[in-house]
mmCIF file of C-alpha atoms (C1' of nucleotides) and ligand atoms in Angstrom:
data_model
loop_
_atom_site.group_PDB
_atom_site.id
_atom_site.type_symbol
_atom_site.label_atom_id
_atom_site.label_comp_id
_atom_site.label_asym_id
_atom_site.label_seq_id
_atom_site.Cartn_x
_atom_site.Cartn_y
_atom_site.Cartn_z
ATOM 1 C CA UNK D 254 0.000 0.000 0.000
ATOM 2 C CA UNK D 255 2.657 2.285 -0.484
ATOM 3 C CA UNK D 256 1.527 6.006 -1.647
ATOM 4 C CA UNK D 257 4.471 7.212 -3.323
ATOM 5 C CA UNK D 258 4.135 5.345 -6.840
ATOM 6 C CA UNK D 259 5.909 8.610 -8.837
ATOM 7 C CA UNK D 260 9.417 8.227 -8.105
ATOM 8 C CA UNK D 261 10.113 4.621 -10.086
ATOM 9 C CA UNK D 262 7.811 5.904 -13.118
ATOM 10 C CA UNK D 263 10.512 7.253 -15.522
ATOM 11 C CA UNK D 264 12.675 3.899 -15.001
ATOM 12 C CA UNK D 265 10.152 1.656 -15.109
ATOM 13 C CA UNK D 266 9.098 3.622 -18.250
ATOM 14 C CA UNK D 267 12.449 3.254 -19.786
ATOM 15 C CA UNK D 268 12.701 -0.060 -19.524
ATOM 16 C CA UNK D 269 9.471 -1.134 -21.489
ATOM 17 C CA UNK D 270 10.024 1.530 -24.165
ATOM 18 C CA UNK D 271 13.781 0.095 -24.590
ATOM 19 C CA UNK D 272 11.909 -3.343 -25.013
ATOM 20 C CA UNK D 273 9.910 -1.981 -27.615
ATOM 21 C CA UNK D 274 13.218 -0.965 -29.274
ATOM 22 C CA UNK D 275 14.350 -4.042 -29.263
ATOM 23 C CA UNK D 276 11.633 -5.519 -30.402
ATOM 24 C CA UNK D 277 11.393 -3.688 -33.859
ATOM 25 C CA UNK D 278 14.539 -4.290 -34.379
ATOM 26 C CA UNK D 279 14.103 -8.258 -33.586
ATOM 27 C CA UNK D 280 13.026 -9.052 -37.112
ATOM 28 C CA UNK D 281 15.517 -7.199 -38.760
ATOM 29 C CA UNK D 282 18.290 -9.083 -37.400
ATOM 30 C CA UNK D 283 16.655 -12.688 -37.768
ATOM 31 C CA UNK D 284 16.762 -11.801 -41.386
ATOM 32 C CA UNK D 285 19.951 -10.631 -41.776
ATOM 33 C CA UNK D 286 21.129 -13.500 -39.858
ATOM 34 C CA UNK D 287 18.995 -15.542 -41.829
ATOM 35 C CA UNK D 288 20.416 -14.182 -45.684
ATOM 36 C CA UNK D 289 23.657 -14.476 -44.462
ATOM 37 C CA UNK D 290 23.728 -17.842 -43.440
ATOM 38 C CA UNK D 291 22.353 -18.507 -46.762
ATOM 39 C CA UNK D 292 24.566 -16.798 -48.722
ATOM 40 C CA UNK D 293 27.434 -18.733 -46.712
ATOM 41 C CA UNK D 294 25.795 -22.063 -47.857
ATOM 42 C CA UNK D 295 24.905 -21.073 -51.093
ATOM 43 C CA UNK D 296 26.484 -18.246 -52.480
ATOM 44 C CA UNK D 297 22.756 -16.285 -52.625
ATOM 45 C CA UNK D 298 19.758 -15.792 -50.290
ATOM 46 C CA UNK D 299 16.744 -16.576 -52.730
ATOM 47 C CA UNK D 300 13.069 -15.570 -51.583
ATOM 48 C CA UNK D 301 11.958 -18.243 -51.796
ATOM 49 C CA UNK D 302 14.618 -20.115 -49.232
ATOM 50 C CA UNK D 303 14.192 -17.337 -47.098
ATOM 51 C CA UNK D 304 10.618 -17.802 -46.722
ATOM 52 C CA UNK D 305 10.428 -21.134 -46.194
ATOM 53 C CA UNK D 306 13.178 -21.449 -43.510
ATOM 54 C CA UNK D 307 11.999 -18.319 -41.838
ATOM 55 C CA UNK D 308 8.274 -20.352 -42.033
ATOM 56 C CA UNK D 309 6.630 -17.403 -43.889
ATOM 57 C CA UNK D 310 4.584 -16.570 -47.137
ATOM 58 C CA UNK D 311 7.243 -15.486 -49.777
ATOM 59 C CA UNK D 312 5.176 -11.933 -49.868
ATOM 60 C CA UNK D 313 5.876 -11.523 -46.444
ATOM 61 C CA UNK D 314 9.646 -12.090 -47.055
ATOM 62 C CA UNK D 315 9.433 -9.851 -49.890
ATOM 63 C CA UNK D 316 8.089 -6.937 -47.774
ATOM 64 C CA UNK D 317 11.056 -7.709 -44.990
ATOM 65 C CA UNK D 318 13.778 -7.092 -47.520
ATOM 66 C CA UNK D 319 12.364 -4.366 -48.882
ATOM 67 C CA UNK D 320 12.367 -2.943 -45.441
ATOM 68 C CA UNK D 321 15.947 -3.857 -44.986
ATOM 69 C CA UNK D 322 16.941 -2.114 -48.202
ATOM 70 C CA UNK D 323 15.535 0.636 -47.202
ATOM 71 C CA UNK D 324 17.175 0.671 -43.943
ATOM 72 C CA UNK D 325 20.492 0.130 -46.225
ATOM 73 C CA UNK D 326 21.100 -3.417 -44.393
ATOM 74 C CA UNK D 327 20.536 -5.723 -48.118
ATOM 75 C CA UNK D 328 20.685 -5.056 -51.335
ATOM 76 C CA UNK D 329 18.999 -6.746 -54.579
ATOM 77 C CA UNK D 330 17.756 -6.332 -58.084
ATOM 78 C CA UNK D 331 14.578 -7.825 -59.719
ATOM 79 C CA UNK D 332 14.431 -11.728 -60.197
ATOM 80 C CA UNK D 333 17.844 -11.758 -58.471
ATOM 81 C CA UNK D 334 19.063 -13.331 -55.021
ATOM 82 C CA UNK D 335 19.308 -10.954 -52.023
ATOM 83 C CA UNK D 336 22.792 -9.405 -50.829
ATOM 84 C CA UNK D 337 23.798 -7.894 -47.657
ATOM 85 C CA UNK D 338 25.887 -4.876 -47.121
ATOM 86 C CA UNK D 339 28.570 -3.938 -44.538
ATOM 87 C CA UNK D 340 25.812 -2.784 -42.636
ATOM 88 C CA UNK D 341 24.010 -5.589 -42.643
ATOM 89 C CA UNK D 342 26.778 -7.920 -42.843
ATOM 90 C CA UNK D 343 28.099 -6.731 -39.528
ATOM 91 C CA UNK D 344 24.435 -6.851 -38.235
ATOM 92 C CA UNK D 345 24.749 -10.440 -39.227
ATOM 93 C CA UNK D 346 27.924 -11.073 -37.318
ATOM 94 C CA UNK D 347 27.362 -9.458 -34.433
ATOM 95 C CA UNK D 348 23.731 -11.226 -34.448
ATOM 96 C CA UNK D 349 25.191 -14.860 -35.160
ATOM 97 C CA UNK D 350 27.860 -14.184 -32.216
ATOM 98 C CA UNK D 351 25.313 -13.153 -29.723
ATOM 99 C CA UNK D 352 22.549 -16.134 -30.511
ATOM 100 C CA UNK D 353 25.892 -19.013 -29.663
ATOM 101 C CA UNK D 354 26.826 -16.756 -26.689
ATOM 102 C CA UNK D 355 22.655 -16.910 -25.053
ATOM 103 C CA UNK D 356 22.557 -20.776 -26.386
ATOM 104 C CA UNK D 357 25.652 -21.645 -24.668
ATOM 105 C CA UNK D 358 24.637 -19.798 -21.445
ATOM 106 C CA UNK D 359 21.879 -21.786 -21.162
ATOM 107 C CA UNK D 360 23.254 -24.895 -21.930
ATOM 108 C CA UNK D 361 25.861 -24.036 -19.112
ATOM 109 C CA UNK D 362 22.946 -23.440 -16.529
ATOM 110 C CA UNK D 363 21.271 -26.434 -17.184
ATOM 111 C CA UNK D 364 18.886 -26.273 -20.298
ATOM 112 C CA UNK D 365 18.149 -29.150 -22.742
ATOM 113 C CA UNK D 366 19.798 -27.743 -25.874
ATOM 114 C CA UNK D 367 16.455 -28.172 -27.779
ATOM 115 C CA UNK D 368 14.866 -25.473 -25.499
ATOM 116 C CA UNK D 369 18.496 -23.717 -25.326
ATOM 117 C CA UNK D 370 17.741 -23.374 -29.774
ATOM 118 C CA UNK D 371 14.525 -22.367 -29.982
ATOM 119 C CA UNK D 372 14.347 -19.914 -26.648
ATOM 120 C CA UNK D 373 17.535 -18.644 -27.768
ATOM 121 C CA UNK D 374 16.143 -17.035 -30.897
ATOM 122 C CA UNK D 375 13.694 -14.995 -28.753
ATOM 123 C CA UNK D 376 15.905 -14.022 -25.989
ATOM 124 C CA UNK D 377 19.166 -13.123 -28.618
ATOM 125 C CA UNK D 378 17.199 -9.958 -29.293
ATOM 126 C CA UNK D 379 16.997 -8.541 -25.501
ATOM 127 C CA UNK D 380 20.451 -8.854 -24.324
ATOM 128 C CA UNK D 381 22.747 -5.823 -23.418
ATOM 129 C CA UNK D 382 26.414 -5.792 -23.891
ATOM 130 C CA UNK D 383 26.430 -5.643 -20.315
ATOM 131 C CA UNK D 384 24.844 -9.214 -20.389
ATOM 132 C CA UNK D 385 26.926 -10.455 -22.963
ATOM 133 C CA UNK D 386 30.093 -9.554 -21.275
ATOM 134 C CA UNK D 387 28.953 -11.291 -18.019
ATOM 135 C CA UNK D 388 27.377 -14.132 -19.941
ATOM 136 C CA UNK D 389 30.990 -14.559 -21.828
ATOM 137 C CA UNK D 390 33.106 -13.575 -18.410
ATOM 138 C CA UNK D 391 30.571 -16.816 -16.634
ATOM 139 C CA UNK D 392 31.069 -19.647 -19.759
ATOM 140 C CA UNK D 393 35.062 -18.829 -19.458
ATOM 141 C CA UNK D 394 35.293 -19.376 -15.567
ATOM 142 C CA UNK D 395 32.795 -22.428 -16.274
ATOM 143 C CA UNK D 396 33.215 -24.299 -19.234
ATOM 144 C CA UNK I 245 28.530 -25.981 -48.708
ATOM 145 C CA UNK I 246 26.453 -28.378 -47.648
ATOM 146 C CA UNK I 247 24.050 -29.140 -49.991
ATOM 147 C CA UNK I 248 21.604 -31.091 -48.186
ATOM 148 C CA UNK I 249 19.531 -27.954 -47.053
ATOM 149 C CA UNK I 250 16.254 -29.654 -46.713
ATOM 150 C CA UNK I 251 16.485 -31.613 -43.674
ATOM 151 C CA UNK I 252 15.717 -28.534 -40.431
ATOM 152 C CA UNK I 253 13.835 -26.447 -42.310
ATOM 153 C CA UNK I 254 10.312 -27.152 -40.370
ATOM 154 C CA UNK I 255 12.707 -27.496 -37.041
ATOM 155 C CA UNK I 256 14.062 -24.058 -38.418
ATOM 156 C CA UNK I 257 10.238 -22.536 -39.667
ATOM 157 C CA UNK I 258 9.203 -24.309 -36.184
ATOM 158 C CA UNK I 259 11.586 -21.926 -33.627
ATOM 159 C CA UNK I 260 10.808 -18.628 -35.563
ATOM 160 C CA UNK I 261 6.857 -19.870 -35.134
ATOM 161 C CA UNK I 262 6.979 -20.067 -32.179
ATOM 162 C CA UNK I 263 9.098 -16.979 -31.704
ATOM 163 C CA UNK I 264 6.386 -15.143 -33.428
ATOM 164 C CA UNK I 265 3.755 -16.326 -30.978
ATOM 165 C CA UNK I 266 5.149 -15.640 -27.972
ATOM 166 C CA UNK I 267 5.780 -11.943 -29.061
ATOM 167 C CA UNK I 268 2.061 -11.643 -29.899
ATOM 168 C CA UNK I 269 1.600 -12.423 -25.772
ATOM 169 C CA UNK I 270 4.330 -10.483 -24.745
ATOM 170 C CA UNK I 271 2.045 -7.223 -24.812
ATOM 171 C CA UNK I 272 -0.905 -8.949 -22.199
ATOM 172 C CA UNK I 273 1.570 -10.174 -20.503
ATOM 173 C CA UNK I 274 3.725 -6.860 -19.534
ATOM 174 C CA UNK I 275 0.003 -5.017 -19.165
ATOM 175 C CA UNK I 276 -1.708 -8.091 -16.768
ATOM 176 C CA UNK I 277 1.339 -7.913 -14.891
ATOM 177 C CA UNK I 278 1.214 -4.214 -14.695
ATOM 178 C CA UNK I 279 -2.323 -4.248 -13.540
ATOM 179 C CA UNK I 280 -1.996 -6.466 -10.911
ATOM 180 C CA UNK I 281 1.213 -4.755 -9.696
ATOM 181 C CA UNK I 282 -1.384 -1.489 -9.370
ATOM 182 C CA UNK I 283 -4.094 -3.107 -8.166
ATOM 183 C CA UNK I 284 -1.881 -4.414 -5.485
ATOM 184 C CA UNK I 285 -0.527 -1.129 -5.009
ATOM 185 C CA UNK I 286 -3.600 0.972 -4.925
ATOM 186 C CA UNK I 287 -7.108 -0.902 -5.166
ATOM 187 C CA UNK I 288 -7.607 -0.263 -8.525
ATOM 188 C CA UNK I 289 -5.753 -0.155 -11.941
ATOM 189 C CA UNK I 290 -6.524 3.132 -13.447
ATOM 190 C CA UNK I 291 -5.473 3.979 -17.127
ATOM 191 C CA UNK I 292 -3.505 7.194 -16.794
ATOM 192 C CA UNK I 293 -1.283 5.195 -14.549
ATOM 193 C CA UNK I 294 -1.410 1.968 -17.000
ATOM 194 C CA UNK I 295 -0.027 4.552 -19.438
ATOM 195 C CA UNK I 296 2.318 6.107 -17.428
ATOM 196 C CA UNK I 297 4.264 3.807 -16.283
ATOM 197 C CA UNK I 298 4.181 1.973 -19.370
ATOM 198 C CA UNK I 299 5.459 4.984 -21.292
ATOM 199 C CA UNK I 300 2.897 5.443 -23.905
ATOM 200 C CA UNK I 301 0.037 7.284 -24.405
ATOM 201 C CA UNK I 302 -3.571 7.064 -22.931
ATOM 202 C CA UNK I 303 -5.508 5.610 -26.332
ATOM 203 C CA UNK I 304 -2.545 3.082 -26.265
ATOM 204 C CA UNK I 305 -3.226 1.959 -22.973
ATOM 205 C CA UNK I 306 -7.055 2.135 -23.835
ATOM 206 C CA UNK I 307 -6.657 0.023 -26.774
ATOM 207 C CA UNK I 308 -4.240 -2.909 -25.005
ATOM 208 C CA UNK I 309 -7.099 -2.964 -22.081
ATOM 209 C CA UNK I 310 -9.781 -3.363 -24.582
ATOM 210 C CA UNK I 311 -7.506 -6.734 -26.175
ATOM 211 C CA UNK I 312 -7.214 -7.877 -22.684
ATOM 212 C CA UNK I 313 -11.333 -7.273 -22.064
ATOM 213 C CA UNK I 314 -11.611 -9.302 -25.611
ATOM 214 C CA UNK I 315 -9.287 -11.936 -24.605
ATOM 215 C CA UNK I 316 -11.479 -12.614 -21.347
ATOM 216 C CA UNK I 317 -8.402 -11.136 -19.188
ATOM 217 C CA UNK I 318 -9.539 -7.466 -17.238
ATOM 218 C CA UNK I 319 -12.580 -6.416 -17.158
ATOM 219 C CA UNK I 320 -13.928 -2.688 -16.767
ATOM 220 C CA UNK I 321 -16.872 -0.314 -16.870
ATOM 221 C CA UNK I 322 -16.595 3.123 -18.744
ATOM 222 C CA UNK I 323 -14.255 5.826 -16.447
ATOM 223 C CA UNK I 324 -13.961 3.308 -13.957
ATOM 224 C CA UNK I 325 -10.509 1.348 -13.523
ATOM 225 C CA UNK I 326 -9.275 -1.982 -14.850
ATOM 226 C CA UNK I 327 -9.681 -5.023 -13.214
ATOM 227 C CA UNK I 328 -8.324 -8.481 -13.631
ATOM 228 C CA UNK I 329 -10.344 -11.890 -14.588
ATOM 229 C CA UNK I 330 -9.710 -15.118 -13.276
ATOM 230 C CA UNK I 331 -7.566 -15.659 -16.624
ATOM 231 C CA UNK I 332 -6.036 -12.605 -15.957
ATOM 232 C CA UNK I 333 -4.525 -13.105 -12.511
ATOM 233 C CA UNK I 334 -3.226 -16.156 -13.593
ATOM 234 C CA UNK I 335 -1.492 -14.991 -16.030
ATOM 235 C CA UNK I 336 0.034 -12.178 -13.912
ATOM 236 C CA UNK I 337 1.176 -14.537 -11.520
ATOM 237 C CA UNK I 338 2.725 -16.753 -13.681
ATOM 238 C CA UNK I 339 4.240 -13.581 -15.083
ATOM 239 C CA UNK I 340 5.303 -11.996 -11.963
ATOM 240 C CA UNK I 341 7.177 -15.654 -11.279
ATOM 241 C CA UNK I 342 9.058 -15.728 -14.507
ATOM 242 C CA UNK I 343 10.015 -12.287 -14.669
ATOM 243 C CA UNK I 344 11.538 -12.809 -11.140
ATOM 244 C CA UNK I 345 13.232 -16.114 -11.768
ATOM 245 C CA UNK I 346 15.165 -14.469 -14.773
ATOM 246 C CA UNK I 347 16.167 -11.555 -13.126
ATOM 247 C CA UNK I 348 17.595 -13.993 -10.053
ATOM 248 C CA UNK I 349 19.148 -16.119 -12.874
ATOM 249 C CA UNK I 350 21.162 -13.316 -14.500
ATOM 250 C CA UNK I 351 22.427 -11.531 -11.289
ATOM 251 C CA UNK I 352 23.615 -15.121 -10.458
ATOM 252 C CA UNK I 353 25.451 -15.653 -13.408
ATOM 253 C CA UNK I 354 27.093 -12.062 -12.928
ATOM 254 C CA UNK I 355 24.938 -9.806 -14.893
ATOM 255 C CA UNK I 356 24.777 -5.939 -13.077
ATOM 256 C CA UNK I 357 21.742 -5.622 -11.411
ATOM 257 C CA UNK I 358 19.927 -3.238 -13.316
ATOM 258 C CA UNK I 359 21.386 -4.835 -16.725
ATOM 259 C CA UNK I 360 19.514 -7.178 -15.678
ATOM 260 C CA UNK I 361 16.055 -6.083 -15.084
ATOM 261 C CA UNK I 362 15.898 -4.121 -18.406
ATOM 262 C CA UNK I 363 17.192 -7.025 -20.105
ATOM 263 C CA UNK I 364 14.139 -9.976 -17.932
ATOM 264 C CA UNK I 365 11.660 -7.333 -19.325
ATOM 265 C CA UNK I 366 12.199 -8.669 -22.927
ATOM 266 C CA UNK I 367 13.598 -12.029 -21.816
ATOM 267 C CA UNK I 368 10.804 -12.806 -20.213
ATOM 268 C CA UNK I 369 8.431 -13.293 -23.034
ATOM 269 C CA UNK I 370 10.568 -15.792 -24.438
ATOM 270 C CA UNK I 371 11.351 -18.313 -21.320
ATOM 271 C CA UNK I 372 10.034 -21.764 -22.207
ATOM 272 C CA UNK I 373 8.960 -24.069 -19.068
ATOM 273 C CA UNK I 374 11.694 -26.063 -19.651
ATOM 274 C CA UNK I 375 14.231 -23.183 -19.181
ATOM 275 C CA UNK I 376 12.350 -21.882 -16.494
ATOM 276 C CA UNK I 377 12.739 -25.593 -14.350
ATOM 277 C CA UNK I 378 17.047 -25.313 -15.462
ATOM 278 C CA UNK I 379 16.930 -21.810 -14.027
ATOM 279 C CA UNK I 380 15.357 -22.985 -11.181
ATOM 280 C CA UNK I 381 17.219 -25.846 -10.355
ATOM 281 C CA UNK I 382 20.451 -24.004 -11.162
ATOM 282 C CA UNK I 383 19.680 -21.170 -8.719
ATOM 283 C CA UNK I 384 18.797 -24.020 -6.086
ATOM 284 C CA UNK I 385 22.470 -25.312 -6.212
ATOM 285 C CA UNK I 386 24.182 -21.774 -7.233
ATOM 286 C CA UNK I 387 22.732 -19.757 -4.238
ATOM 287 C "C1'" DA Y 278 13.584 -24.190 -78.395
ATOM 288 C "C1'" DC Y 279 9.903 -24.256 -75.918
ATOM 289 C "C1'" DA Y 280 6.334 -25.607 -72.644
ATOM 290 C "C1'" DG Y 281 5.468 -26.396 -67.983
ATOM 291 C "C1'" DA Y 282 7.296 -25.697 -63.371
ATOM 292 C "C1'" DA Y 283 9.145 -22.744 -60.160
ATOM 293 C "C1'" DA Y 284 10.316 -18.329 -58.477
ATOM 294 C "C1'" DT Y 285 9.344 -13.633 -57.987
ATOM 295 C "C1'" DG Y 286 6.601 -9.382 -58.120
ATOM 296 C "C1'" DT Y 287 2.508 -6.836 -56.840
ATOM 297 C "C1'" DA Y 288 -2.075 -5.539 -55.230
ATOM 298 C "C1'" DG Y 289 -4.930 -5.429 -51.554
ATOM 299 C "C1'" DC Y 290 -6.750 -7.128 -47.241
ATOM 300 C "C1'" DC Y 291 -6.281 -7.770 -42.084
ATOM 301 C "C1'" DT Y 292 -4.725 -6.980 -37.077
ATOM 302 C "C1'" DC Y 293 -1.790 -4.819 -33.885
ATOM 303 C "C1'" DG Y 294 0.250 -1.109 -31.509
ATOM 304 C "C1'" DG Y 295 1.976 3.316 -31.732
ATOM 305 C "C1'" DC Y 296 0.441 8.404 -32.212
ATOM 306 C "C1'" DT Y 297 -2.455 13.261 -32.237
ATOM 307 C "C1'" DA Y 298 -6.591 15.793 -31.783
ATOM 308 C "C1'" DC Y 299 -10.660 16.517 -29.865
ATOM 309 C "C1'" DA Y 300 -15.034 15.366 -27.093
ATOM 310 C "C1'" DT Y 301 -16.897 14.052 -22.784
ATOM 311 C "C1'" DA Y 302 -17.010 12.681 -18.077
ATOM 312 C "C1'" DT Y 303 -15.336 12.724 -13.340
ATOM 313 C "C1'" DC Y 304 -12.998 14.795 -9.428
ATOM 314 C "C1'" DC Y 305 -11.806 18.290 -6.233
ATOM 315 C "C1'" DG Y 306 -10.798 22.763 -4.095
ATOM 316 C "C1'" DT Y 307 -12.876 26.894 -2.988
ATOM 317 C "C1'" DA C 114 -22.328 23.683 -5.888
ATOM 318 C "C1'" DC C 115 -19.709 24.815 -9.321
ATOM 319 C "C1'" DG C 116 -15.807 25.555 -12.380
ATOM 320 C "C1'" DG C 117 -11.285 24.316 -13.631
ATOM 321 C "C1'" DA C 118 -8.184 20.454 -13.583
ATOM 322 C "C1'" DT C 119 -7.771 15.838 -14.524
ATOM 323 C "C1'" DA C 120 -9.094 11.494 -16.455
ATOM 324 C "C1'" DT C 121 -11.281 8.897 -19.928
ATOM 325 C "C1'" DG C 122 -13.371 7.973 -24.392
ATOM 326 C "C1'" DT C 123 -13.175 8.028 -29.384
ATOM 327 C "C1'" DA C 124 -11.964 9.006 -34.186
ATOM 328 C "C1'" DG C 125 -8.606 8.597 -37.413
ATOM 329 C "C1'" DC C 126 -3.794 8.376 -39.053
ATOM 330 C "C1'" DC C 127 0.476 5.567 -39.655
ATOM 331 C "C1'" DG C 128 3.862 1.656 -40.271
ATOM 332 C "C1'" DA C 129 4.909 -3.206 -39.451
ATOM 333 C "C1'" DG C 130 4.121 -7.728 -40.505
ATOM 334 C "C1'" DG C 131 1.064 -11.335 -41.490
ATOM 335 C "C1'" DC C 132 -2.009 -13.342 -45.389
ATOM 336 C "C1'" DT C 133 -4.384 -14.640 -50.338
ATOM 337 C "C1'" DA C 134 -4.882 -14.068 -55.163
ATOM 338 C "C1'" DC C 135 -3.100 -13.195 -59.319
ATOM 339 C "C1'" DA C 136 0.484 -11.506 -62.893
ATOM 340 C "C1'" DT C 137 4.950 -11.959 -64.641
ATOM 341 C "C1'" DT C 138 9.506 -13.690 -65.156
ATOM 342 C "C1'" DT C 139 13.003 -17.094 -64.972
ATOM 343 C "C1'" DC C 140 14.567 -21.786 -65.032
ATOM 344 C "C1'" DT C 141 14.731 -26.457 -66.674
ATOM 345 C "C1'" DG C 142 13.916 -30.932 -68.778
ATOM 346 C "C1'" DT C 143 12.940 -32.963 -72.997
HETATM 347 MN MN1 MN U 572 15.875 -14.437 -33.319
HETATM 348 MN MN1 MN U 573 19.098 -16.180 -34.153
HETATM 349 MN MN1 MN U 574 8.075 -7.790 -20.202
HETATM 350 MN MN1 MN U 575 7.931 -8.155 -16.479
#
DNA sequence: ACAGAAATGTAGCCTCGGCTACATATCCGT
DNA sequence: ACGGATATGTAGCCGAGGCTACATTTCTGT
């Protein structure tokens, strides 16, 4: 019954508009991470792969390129496979180095690695550097 | 260059899925969670407040409670406050027990406190029951 | 080389979750 | 008791991210 609910607005405020941050940037990465690791296997990131593996319409991964050309992450021309560029090439990386880092965490505390995968690709989006350092400063002092 | 790049794609379509769906929850679950925390607080859950401390407008908050009202979760009368269902305090208190357990976990693997309470806001969402148990039983032995 | 299969593009629909602007109702201090 | 402050409702805009239906292009096997 406490009466002074003002002070702990602005933080608590914070912290659910930085999840919302996160969050609409959530799909951005999964595709990025998702073109490059075809273009690794493949050489090109078709539509059509990309829509299937990402368990979408091929419209719908249509419209998420276009977004991430526009936001200068991919580039592509008609009828053609979809590219990254630096920018979205380092998205990729740092993306692909983060998802192994939360998997491996939670292998390391204790979770089936089935649950580890397919949590992981939720919680890879809402981790700080401050949590990766401490996740990566925990896995060397427990391997 | 492997070529055989047929095999996980419905394990692959089957994580992003399910990805998807928990993000579609992750909004009733943050504003359930937030109502009960009022209610708890002050007798009723009024929208201002809602809004407030979520960081977004009134009509936002107005439109959320009236998805919780359709999904049988709050219930309210017209410029009275918001109150929870059945469905609805469940849900909170499930909420209110993840959101703590994942905070606990990350201090305990060395994350800075308030790291990681931004961070369980997102995380959260995306805990499966399985991870939740690990966490549990980790934080048993790891006190 | 060409016809059928496969891939891609595009239009248009939906819901959700933000917002602003404005209308209405409730609350509260004098 | 009333008038201004505060809270709530509501209309309408936007972008994101799903979808279906259909048009067009490219690829491929014979
Ligand atoms: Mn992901
Ligand atoms: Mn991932
Ligand atoms: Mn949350
Ligand atoms: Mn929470």
């Amino acid at each position: 019954m406490t009466e002074d609910h003002f002070d702990d607005t602005p933080v608590q405020a914070e912290r659910f508009s930085q999840t919302r941050t996160a969050q609409s940037q959530a799909l951005l990465e999964d595709y990025t991470e998702m073109i490059d690791d075809l273009i690794r296997a493949h050489g090109e990131a078709r539509i059509t792969d990309i829509a299937r593996l990402m368990g979408v319409t091929h419209p719908t991964a249509t419209k998420a390129v276009a977004r991430l050309k526009r936001e200068g992450l991919a580039v592509s021309r008609p009828y053609r496979g979809v590219f990254l560029t630096e920018l979205g090439s380092g998205m990729a990386e740092r993306v692909r180095g983060r998802h192994r880092l939360v998997v491996d965490l939670l292998v390391a505390v204790g979770v089936p690695p089935e649950a580890a995968e397919t949590d992981a690709e939720g919680i890879e989006h809402y981790v700080s550097d401050a949590t990766l350092t401490a996740f990566a400063a925990f896995l060397t002092r427990q391997p």
